[in-house]
Tab-separated table of C-alpha atoms in Angstrom:
chain	number	residue	atom	x	y	z
N	1	MET	CA	83.625	165.667	104.182
N	2	TYR	CA	80.599	163.730	106.216
N	3	ILE	CA	80.941	160.790	103.407
N	4	VAL	CA	84.676	160.530	103.809
N	5	TYR	CA	84.558	160.715	107.953
N	6	SER	CA	81.696	157.974	107.731
N	7	LEU	CA	83.581	155.861	105.284
N	8	PHE	CA	86.957	155.823	107.766
N	9	ALA	CA	84.354	155.147	110.558
N	10	LEU	CA	83.181	151.968	109.081
N	11	LYS	CA	84.900	148.803	110.401
N	12	LEU	CA	86.570	147.969	107.158
N	13	ALA	CA	90.084	146.909	106.016
N	14	VAL	CA	92.164	149.667	104.411
N	15	PHE	CA	91.894	148.022	100.912
N	16	SER	CA	87.939	148.283	101.093
N	17	LYS	CA	88.084	151.691	102.693
N	18	ARG	CA	90.124	152.744	99.898
N	19	THR	CA	88.355	151.036	97.211
N	20	LEU	CA	85.382	152.778	98.430
N	21	LEU	CA	87.053	155.988	98.613
N	22	LEU	CA	87.810	155.391	94.433
N	23	LEU	CA	84.349	154.752	93.894
N	24	ILE	CA	82.820	157.811	95.725
N	25	VAL	CA	85.528	160.046	93.857
N	26	VAL	CA	84.328	158.648	90.608
N	27	LEU	CA	80.572	158.871	91.241
N	28	ALA	CA	81.306	162.577	92.554
N	29	PHE	CA	83.188	163.218	89.392
N	30	GLU	CA	80.790	161.729	87.029
N	31	ALA	CA	77.700	163.376	88.741
N	32	LEU	CA	79.665	166.525	88.594
N	33	ALA	CA	80.166	165.882	84.618
N	34	LYS	CA	76.267	165.043	84.089
N	35	LEU	CA	75.383	168.096	86.091
N	36	LEU	CA	77.344	170.379	83.983
N	37	THR	CA	76.118	168.745	80.787
N	38	TYR	CA	72.272	169.159	81.808
N	39	SER	CA	72.928	172.734	82.773
N	40	GLY	CA	74.180	173.279	79.348
N	41	ASN	CA	77.981	173.948	80.536
N	42	GLU	CA	81.248	172.032	79.213
N	43	SER	CA	81.719	168.821	81.230
N	44	ILE	CA	85.181	167.878	79.434
N	45	PRO	CA	87.484	170.149	82.104
N	46	ILE	CA	85.866	167.730	84.556
N	47	TYR	CA	87.399	164.966	83.245
N	48	HIS	CA	90.979	166.314	83.410
N	49	PHE	CA	90.518	166.590	87.320
N	50	LEU	CA	89.079	163.222	87.390
N	51	ILE	CA	92.225	161.577	85.550
N	52	LEU	CA	94.430	163.089	88.705
N	53	ASN	CA	92.218	161.627	91.394
N	54	LEU	CA	91.814	158.513	89.705
N	55	ILE	CA	95.885	158.245	89.636
N	56	VAL	CA	95.866	159.133	93.299
N	57	CYS	CA	93.300	156.679	94.167
N	58	TYR	CA	94.486	153.764	92.565
N	59	THR	CA	98.004	154.233	93.805
N	60	LEU	CA	96.602	154.210	97.227
N	61	VAL	CA	94.841	150.892	96.712
N	62	TYR	CA	98.103	149.638	94.961
N	63	MET	CA	100.163	150.597	97.964
N	64	ILE	CA	98.346	148.296	100.068
N	65	LEU	CA	97.680	145.467	97.568
N	66	LEU	CA	101.465	145.329	96.833
N	67	PHE	CA	102.604	144.859	100.347
N	68	ARG	CA	105.536	142.856	99.875
N	69	THR	CA	107.852	144.830	97.217
N	70	GLN	CA	107.208	147.128	94.423
N	71	LYS	CA	105.596	150.129	96.264
N	72	LYS	CA	108.459	152.482	95.674
N	73	LEU	CA	108.203	151.540	91.913
N	74	ILE	CA	104.333	152.259	91.927
N	75	LEU	CA	104.923	155.593	93.557
N	76	THR	CA	107.359	156.295	91.168
N	77	VAL	CA	105.404	155.098	87.989
N	78	SER	CA	102.377	157.198	89.486
N	79	ILE	CA	104.175	160.217	89.994
N	80	LEU	CA	105.647	159.890	86.512
N	81	THR	CA	102.077	159.106	85.366
N	82	VAL	CA	100.613	162.212	87.358
N	83	SER	CA	103.067	164.556	85.533
N	84	LEU	CA	102.510	163.384	82.009
N	85	SER	CA	98.772	163.794	82.476
N	86	LEU	CA	99.210	167.427	83.723
N	87	MET	CA	101.879	168.314	80.998
N	88	ASN	CA	98.885	166.793	78.550
N	89	SER	CA	96.164	168.954	80.139
N	90	CYS	CA	98.175	172.061	79.908
N	91	VAL	CA	100.142	171.595	76.476
N	92	PHE	CA	98.488	169.189	74.246
N	93	GLN	CA	95.074	168.296	75.195
N	94	THR	CA	93.844	171.290	76.939
N	95	LEU	CA	90.625	171.773	78.899
N	96	GLU	CA	88.258	172.333	76.328
N	97	VAL	CA	89.501	168.996	74.408
N	98	PHE	CA	88.837	165.774	76.244
N	99	PRO	CA	91.782	164.166	77.515
N	100	SER	CA	92.095	160.582	75.665
N	101	ASN	CA	95.894	160.805	76.067
N	102	GLY	CA	95.408	161.491	80.050
N	103	PHE	CA	93.375	158.228	80.176
N	104	LYS	CA	95.677	156.610	77.759
N	105	GLY	CA	98.400	157.051	80.596
N	106	LEU	CA	96.037	156.214	83.504
N	107	SER	CA	95.279	152.880	81.449
N	108	LEU	CA	98.688	151.863	80.889
N	109	PHE	CA	99.873	152.632	84.640
N	110	LEU	CA	96.826	150.434	85.957
N	111	VAL	CA	97.488	147.670	83.404
N	112	PHE	CA	101.164	147.717	84.448
N	113	SER	CA	100.006	147.851	88.519
N	114	SER	CA	97.630	144.735	87.766
N	115	LEU	CA	100.515	143.062	86.298
N	116	LEU	CA	102.941	143.599	88.932
N	117	LYS	CA	100.002	142.060	91.257
N	118	PHE	CA	99.323	139.020	89.277
N	119	ARG	CA	103.193	138.327	89.484
N	120	GLU	CA	103.318	138.948	92.936
N	121	MET	CA	100.333	136.905	93.716
N	122	ILE	CA	102.298	133.813	91.778
N	123	GLU	CA	105.407	134.250	93.790
N	124	TYR	CA	103.314	134.542	96.838
N	125	PRO	CA	100.440	132.320	96.905
N	126	ILE	CA	98.272	131.803	100.047
N	127	GLU	CA	95.831	128.819	100.535
N	128	VAL	CA	92.880	130.494	99.995
N	129	LYS	CA	90.635	129.873	96.701
N	130	LEU	CA	91.041	132.584	94.025
N	131	ILE	CA	87.400	133.323	93.924
N	132	SER	CA	87.520	134.079	97.327
N	133	GLN	CA	90.068	136.930	97.060
N	134	GLY	CA	88.732	140.147	96.919
N	135	PHE	CA	91.827	141.777	95.379
N	136	PHE	CA	91.916	138.893	92.524
N	137	TRP	CA	88.340	140.549	91.533
N	138	PHE	CA	89.902	144.065	92.061
N	139	ASN	CA	92.880	143.069	90.004
N	140	LEU	CA	91.126	141.306	87.219
N	141	SER	CA	88.626	144.014	86.607
N	142	THR	CA	91.206	146.551	86.304
N	143	PHE	CA	93.191	144.996	84.236
N	144	VAL	CA	90.591	144.169	81.980
N	145	PHE	CA	88.807	147.163	82.107
N	146	TYR	CA	91.837	149.538	81.550
N	147	THR	CA	93.003	147.070	78.607
N	148	PHE	CA	90.043	147.981	76.699
N	149	THR	CA	89.849	151.491	77.611
N	150	PHE	CA	93.387	151.678	76.170
N	151	PHE	CA	92.417	149.793	72.799
N	152	ILE	CA	89.094	152.011	72.470
N	153	LEU	CA	90.684	155.199	73.206
N	154	SER	CA	93.554	154.373	70.600
N	155	LEU	CA	90.996	153.496	68.405
N	156	PHE	CA	89.186	156.326	68.570
N	157	SER	CA	91.453	158.572	67.207
N	158	HIS	CA	91.812	156.409	63.860
N	159	LEU	CA	88.060	156.005	63.510
N	160	ASN	CA	85.885	158.273	61.368
N	161	GLU	CA	83.198	158.271	63.819
N	162	SER	CA	82.502	156.099	66.720
N	163	PRO	CA	80.126	153.498	66.354
N	164	GLU	CA	77.068	152.919	68.889
N	165	TRP	CA	78.206	149.685	69.860
N	166	LEU	CA	81.405	150.936	71.224
N	167	PHE	CA	79.651	152.939	73.968
N	168	ASP	CA	77.291	149.836	74.882
N	169	THR	CA	80.970	148.135	75.224
N	170	VAL	CA	81.837	150.958	77.331
N	171	TYR	CA	78.878	150.680	79.545
N	172	PHE	CA	79.121	147.105	79.985
N	173	LEU	CA	82.662	147.127	80.916
N	174	ASN	CA	81.997	149.623	83.451
N	175	ILE	CA	79.348	147.610	84.876
N	176	PHE	CA	81.666	144.686	84.949
N	177	LEU	CA	84.403	146.968	86.602
N	178	TYR	CA	82.261	148.379	89.363
N	179	ALA	CA	80.229	145.366	90.248
N	180	ALA	CA	83.850	143.726	90.550
N	181	TYR	CA	84.730	146.017	92.758
N	182	PHE	CA	81.708	145.685	95.065
N	183	ILE	CA	82.578	141.826	95.224
N	184	ALA	CA	86.026	142.668	96.230
N	185	ILE	CA	84.902	145.025	99.042
N	186	ILE	CA	82.520	142.302	100.300
N	187	LEU	CA	85.055	139.258	100.101
N	188	ASP	CA	87.510	141.566	101.694
N	189	SER	CA	85.022	142.249	104.560
N	190	LYS	CA	84.920	138.613	105.369
N	191	PRO	CA	86.940	136.481	107.834
N	192	LYS	CA	89.684	134.817	106.004
N	193	ILE	CA	90.678	131.145	106.799
N	194	ALA	CA	94.302	131.852	107.571
N	195	LYS	CA	95.764	134.592	109.439
N	196	ASN	CA	98.082	136.165	106.976
N	197	ASP	CA	95.500	136.179	104.157
N	198	SER	CA	94.468	139.597	105.448
N	199	ILE	CA	95.533	142.480	103.067
N	200	SER	CA	95.106	145.311	105.228
J	1	MET	CA	83.118	156.923	52.530
J	2	ILE	CA	81.178	153.521	52.947
J	3	LEU	CA	84.006	151.773	52.146
J	4	SER	CA	86.456	153.468	54.707
J	5	ALA	CA	83.559	152.903	57.333
J	6	ASN	CA	83.310	149.032	56.095
J	7	THR	CA	87.046	149.313	57.083
J	8	ASP	CA	87.087	150.767	60.321
J	9	ILE	CA	84.489	148.388	61.539
J	10	LEU	CA	86.456	145.412	60.401
J	11	THR	CA	89.443	146.759	61.698
J	12	THR	CA	87.850	147.230	64.950
J	13	ILE	CA	86.272	143.744	65.204
J	14	ILE	CA	89.759	142.080	64.301
J	15	THR	CA	91.691	143.837	66.851
J	16	GLY	CA	88.713	143.675	69.397
J	17	THR	CA	88.662	139.958	68.594
J	18	LEU	CA	92.535	139.632	68.995
J	19	LEU	CA	92.742	141.502	72.166
J	20	PHE	CA	89.623	139.665	73.837
J	21	GLY	CA	91.451	136.557	72.671
J	22	LEU	CA	94.454	137.576	74.190
J	23	LEU	CA	93.280	138.579	77.706
J	24	THR	CA	91.251	134.939	77.817
J	25	VAL	CA	94.451	133.335	77.179
J	26	PHE	CA	96.312	135.502	79.449
J	27	ILE	CA	93.771	134.795	82.701
J	28	ILE	CA	93.385	131.080	82.030
J	29	TYR	CA	97.194	130.848	81.970
J	30	PHE	CA	97.150	133.216	85.384
J	31	ILE	CA	94.549	130.738	86.974
J	32	LEU	CA	96.950	127.570	86.281
J	33	LEU	CA	99.933	129.226	87.073
J	34	TYR	CA	98.325	130.300	90.406
J	35	ARG	CA	96.974	126.987	91.286
J	36	LYS	CA	100.291	125.300	90.480
J	37	SER	CA	102.190	128.045	93.093
J	38	GLN	CA	99.328	127.105	95.353
J	39	THR	CA	99.799	123.240	95.412
J	40	LYS	CA	103.373	123.957	95.583
J	41	LEU	CA	102.766	126.118	98.796
J	42	HIS	CA	100.607	123.431	100.283
J	43	TYR	CA	102.922	120.599	99.520
J	44	GLU	CA	105.665	122.688	101.030
J	45	ARG	CA	103.757	123.630	104.340
J	46	GLU	CA	102.809	119.849	104.490
J	47	ARG	CA	106.727	119.010	104.045
J	48	ARG	CA	107.652	121.674	107.139
J	49	LYS	CA	104.574	120.147	109.192
J	50	ARG	CA	106.009	116.574	108.994
J	51	GLU	CA	109.360	117.533	109.579
J	52	LEU	CA	108.765	119.368	112.648
J	53	LEU	CA	106.572	116.381	114.105
J	54	GLN	CA	109.301	114.104	113.003
J	55	ALA	CA	112.177	116.371	115.008
J	56	GLU	CA	109.356	116.540	118.219
J	57	VAL	CA	108.833	112.579	117.957
J	58	GLU	CA	112.684	112.236	117.500
J	59	ILE	CA	113.634	114.479	120.694
J	60	LYS	CA	110.860	112.388	122.903
J	61	GLU	CA	112.405	109.147	121.220
J	62	GLN	CA	115.809	110.213	122.655
J	63	THR	CA	114.643	111.621	126.052
J	64	LEU	CA	112.542	108.136	126.751
J	65	VAL	CA	115.894	106.178	125.453
J	66	ASN	CA	118.106	108.453	128.240
J	67	VAL	CA	115.340	107.657	130.778
J	68	SER	CA	115.379	104.031	130.064
J	69	ARG	CA	119.334	103.905	130.425
J	70	GLU	CA	118.904	105.808	133.535
J	71	ILE	CA	116.375	103.173	135.109
J	72	HIS	CA	118.335	100.322	133.764
J	73	ASP	CA	122.090	101.669	134.915
J	74	ASN	CA	121.283	103.479	138.127
J	75	LEU	CA	118.029	102.577	139.626
J	76	GLY	CA	118.636	98.897	138.561
J	77	GLN	CA	121.854	98.435	140.174
J	78	ALA	CA	120.738	100.284	143.273
J	79	ALA	CA	117.935	97.628	143.585
J	80	ALA	CA	120.599	94.950	142.845
J	81	LEU	CA	122.707	96.061	145.601
J	82	VAL	CA	119.955	96.309	147.788
J	83	LYS	CA	118.925	92.659	146.989
J	84	ILE	CA	122.514	91.649	147.707
J	85	ASN	CA	122.753	93.173	150.864
J	86	LEU	CA	119.136	91.769	151.968
J	87	ASN	CA	120.744	88.356	151.256
J	88	LEU	CA	124.009	88.627	153.221
J	89	ILE	CA	122.093	89.821	156.502
J	90	SER	CA	123.056	87.342	159.139
J	91	ASN	CA	120.826	84.154	159.555
J	92	ASP	CA	121.021	84.686	163.329
J	93	ILE	CA	117.899	86.628	163.206
J	94	SER	CA	114.125	85.728	164.401
J	95	GLU	CA	112.062	83.732	162.308
J	96	ALA	CA	109.705	86.767	161.897
J	97	ASP	CA	112.259	89.230	160.852
J	98	GLN	CA	113.878	86.417	158.439
J	99	GLN	CA	110.481	86.323	156.903
J	100	LYS	CA	110.206	89.977	156.293
J	101	ILE	CA	113.762	89.808	154.616
J	102	ASN	CA	112.794	86.957	152.357
J	103	GLU	CA	109.619	89.170	151.267
J	104	SER	CA	111.407	92.230	150.835
J	105	SER	CA	114.014	90.450	148.537
J	106	GLU	CA	111.328	88.579	146.454
J	107	LEU	CA	109.595	92.333	146.303
J	108	ILE	CA	113.189	93.676	145.282
J	109	LYS	CA	113.472	91.040	142.470
J	110	LYS	CA	110.029	91.920	141.164
J	111	LEU	CA	110.955	95.303	141.309
J	112	ILE	CA	114.153	94.501	139.534
J	113	THR	CA	112.187	92.668	136.840
J	114	ASP	CA	109.688	95.408	136.309
J	115	MET	CA	112.221	97.959	135.895
J	116	ARG	CA	114.091	96.035	133.444
J	117	SER	CA	110.995	95.292	131.613
J	118	LEU	CA	110.047	99.292	131.466
J	119	SER	CA	113.532	100.425	130.637
J	120	GLN	CA	113.091	97.720	127.525
J	121	SER	CA	109.770	99.226	126.809
J	122	LEU	CA	111.024	103.008	126.720
J	123	ASN	CA	114.326	102.296	124.758
J	124	GLY	CA	113.428	102.519	120.971
J	125	ASP	CA	116.611	100.792	120.006
J	126	ASN	CA	115.236	97.616	121.185
J	127	ILE	CA	112.753	97.129	118.383
J	128	ARG	CA	115.794	97.299	116.282
J	129	ARG	CA	117.543	94.714	118.472
J	130	LYS	CA	114.807	92.232	119.283
J	131	GLY	CA	111.870	93.051	116.740
J	132	PHE	CA	108.597	95.220	116.927
J	133	ILE	CA	106.798	91.907	117.530
J	134	ALA	CA	109.076	90.912	120.329
J	135	MET	CA	108.648	93.976	122.123
J	136	LEU	CA	104.821	94.163	121.993
J	137	GLN	CA	104.806	90.682	123.208
J	138	LYS	CA	106.537	91.876	126.314
J	139	ASP	CA	104.062	94.789	126.818
J	140	VAL	CA	101.452	92.306	126.217
J	141	GLU	CA	102.725	90.039	128.991
J	142	ARG	CA	103.544	92.936	131.391
J	143	ILE	CA	99.576	94.438	131.039
J	144	ASN	CA	98.377	90.869	131.458
J	145	LYS	CA	100.429	90.192	134.663
J	146	THR	CA	98.637	93.261	136.245
J	147	GLY	CA	95.438	91.396	135.845
J	148	TYR	CA	93.326	94.511	135.090
J	149	VAL	CA	92.899	93.711	131.606
J	150	GLU	CA	93.195	90.556	129.264
J	151	VAL	CA	95.115	91.338	126.322
J	152	ASN	CA	94.734	88.850	123.316
J	153	PHE	CA	97.742	89.428	121.008
J	154	HIS	CA	97.837	87.868	117.075
J	155	HIS	CA	100.509	88.494	114.963
J	156	PRO	CA	102.501	87.185	112.192
J	157	LYS	CA	105.336	84.464	112.677
J	158	GLU	CA	107.612	86.216	110.415
J	159	ASN	CA	109.503	89.614	110.795
J	160	ILE	CA	107.788	92.577	109.707
J	161	ASN	CA	109.369	94.180	106.673
J	162	LEU	CA	109.474	97.976	107.473
J	163	GLU	CA	111.857	100.655	108.471
J	164	VAL	CA	112.579	100.873	112.079
J	165	ASP	CA	111.754	104.418	112.317
J	166	GLN	CA	107.974	103.327	111.248
J	167	LEU	CA	108.028	100.516	113.510
J	168	ILE	CA	109.018	102.964	116.515
J	169	ILE	CA	106.547	105.103	115.741
J	170	LEU	CA	103.836	102.687	115.485
J	171	TYR	CA	105.263	101.030	118.547
J	172	ARG	CA	104.280	104.378	120.253
J	173	MET	CA	101.248	104.571	119.186
J	174	LEU	CA	99.915	101.236	120.260
J	175	GLN	CA	101.876	101.962	123.127
J	176	GLU	CA	99.480	105.159	123.745
J	177	LEU	CA	96.182	103.050	122.986
J	178	PHE	CA	97.105	100.576	125.832
J	179	THR	CA	97.743	103.521	128.380
J	180	ASN	CA	94.392	105.321	127.071
J	181	THR	CA	92.599	102.075	127.577
J	182	LEU	CA	94.285	101.343	131.168
J	183	LYS	CA	93.460	105.123	132.312
J	184	TYR	CA	90.131	105.456	131.255
J	185	ALA	CA	88.221	102.697	129.206
J	186	LYS	CA	87.450	100.566	132.432
J	187	ALA	CA	87.984	97.589	130.025
J	188	SER	CA	88.212	93.777	130.790
J	189	LYS	CA	89.635	92.844	127.195
J	190	ILE	CA	91.935	94.182	124.680
J	191	ASP	CA	92.406	92.533	121.172
J	192	LEU	CA	95.238	93.489	119.388
J	193	LYS	CA	95.966	92.212	115.837
J	194	ILE	CA	99.187	92.653	113.602
J	195	SER	CA	98.400	91.448	110.098
J	196	GLU	CA	100.211	91.645	106.556
J	197	THR	CA	97.708	92.222	103.554
J	198	GLY	CA	99.631	92.367	100.264
J	199	ASN	CA	101.686	95.555	100.584
J	200	GLU	CA	100.206	96.978	103.780
J	201	LEU	CA	100.416	96.365	107.442
J	202	VAL	CA	97.505	96.532	109.241
J	203	ALA	CA	97.114	97.034	113.137
J	204	ASN	CA	93.689	96.381	114.653
J	205	TYR	CA	92.999	97.372	118.173
J	206	SER	CA	89.983	96.995	120.142
J	207	ASP	CA	88.720	97.214	123.781
J	208	ASN	CA	85.220	96.665	125.425
J	209	GLY	CA	85.898	99.900	127.417
J	210	ILE	CA	83.346	102.628	128.158
J	211	GLY	CA	84.282	104.623	124.668
J	212	PHE	CA	84.193	107.977	124.167
J	213	ASP	CA	83.068	110.870	121.908
J	214	TYR	CA	85.950	110.939	119.331
J	215	GLN	CA	85.660	114.705	118.498
J	216	THR	CA	85.261	115.694	121.931
J	217	ALA	CA	88.650	113.626	123.083
J	218	LEU	CA	90.433	115.035	119.880
J	219	ASN	CA	89.716	118.366	121.080
J	220	LYS	CA	90.699	118.012	124.545
J	221	GLY	CA	94.485	117.406	123.063
J	222	SER	CA	94.536	114.070	124.507
J	223	GLY	CA	96.803	111.241	123.371
J	224	LEU	CA	94.528	110.918	120.583
J	225	SER	CA	96.272	113.558	118.487
J	226	ASN	CA	99.403	112.524	119.402
J	227	ILE	CA	98.230	109.101	117.644
J	228	LYS	CA	96.868	111.195	114.753
J	229	ASP	CA	100.101	113.223	114.161
J	230	ARG	CA	102.202	110.063	114.333
J	231	CYS	CA	100.190	108.677	111.753
J	232	GLY	CA	100.878	111.676	109.628
J	233	ILE	CA	104.637	111.371	110.183
J	234	ILE	CA	104.691	107.641	108.569
J	235	ASN	CA	102.055	108.391	106.201
J	236	ALA	CA	99.530	105.815	108.053
J	237	LYS	CA	95.811	105.749	107.554
J	238	LEU	CA	93.905	106.192	111.084
J	239	TYR	CA	90.287	104.896	111.638
J	240	PHE	CA	88.616	105.346	114.637
J	241	ASP	CA	85.485	103.902	115.611
J	242	THR	CA	84.231	104.504	119.066
J	243	LYS	CA	80.908	105.717	120.933
J	244	ILE	CA	80.050	106.129	124.698
J	245	ASP	CA	79.522	102.727	125.706
J	246	LYS	CA	80.751	100.956	123.042
J	247	GLY	CA	84.198	100.433	123.246
J	248	VAL	CA	86.947	101.601	120.788
J	249	ASN	CA	88.224	100.273	117.356
J	250	VAL	CA	91.286	101.270	115.951
J	251	LYS	CA	92.848	100.520	112.571
J	252	ILE	CA	95.895	101.728	111.796
J	253	THR	CA	96.796	100.927	108.035
J	254	LEU	CA	100.553	101.224	106.833
J	255	GLU	CA	102.214	100.810	103.470
J	256	LYS	CA	105.014	98.675	103.167
J	257	PRO	CA	108.075	100.152	101.020
J	258	GLN	CA	107.981	98.365	97.507
J	259	ILE	CA	110.846	95.706	97.063
J	260	GLN	CA	112.537	96.523	93.625
């Protein structure tokens, strides 16, 4: 609670605050999963809850990013993804099974959201360099990471055994994703050249 | 089993490479598209800014035309009537009074000439009727008459082949430069040279005044920013060279329309 309070007390734009919240949620769930694994318990149920939390957090971020149109669309797709994920966790891949379908649904939702943002960026450009735009880094890394996640998860079901390098790829993709999120927060905290460039 | 594992790895590598390639192409395509729309936005903003400035200049020009007409029609007429009345006063007055009337008549005559000259200078339409060089010549004569500054004006003999709107704006810029020199420069000499080189019209303006700090003057929002904005409207290039105690050198270069 204290962390959440401190987060909102920071003088950051709404986009940065929500991205930080997303990072904290991921960190908390991953830490809990590791803790359970080390203590000899099953960590898979944690991932079922992580998916739901991730959908909510990403929806909050994209509701800020897609500030001109498409907000309703994102909300609808988000509710649909949550419903499908819940159904998957209750019926198809219960709490004892790794929710690969849930992650696939999350990946599709985020690839769709990032494509919407890319389209909006082309329709409403701003006079700031692309690499200086925080939300470009956020969107690009989300798009790349979740496209590969979808691909890897789809591949899992067809492979007889998962090769070692696949885990390395996932590891490096994670580094890329979170590094890009930090770049996005740093860039968003910097003053912009034009007034209408702010995304908060 | 080994064959199956090898097929799995091959499938993974092929699809992974394809996906990576597709993503790379997508990102490059997005960056190119985004840059294109950024350029479009930039040009659109520039165009709007230019249109706004153009409208502002047109409004100012119209106001000056109205003031010019007012001076010529009303004030000029009133002054002419005063002069006629002074001439009609009976000669049966003392010599001292007669001298005062004559002096007043001379002053009114000068006033009428100055008003006519000012009226012509304010009216941009005169550039269309009398020509850019002729109008500048009149202004130079008017300034030289004051005796404060000596203006040397060099110009081509032939008419300048430029659109009237461009010439009006150039004329106003030069007037602004004259005004700035007269108001602030404490100069004794002004050189103005209009020349045509190739497909360019060049106006070189210089004075031997006290000069100024260009950036400070620009930030203060003096006539300097007006000159800069007007250059933007007619796509002219402006070179300003000035330092404190070093006078002012201004070069305005304007591209002439190509004759097909």
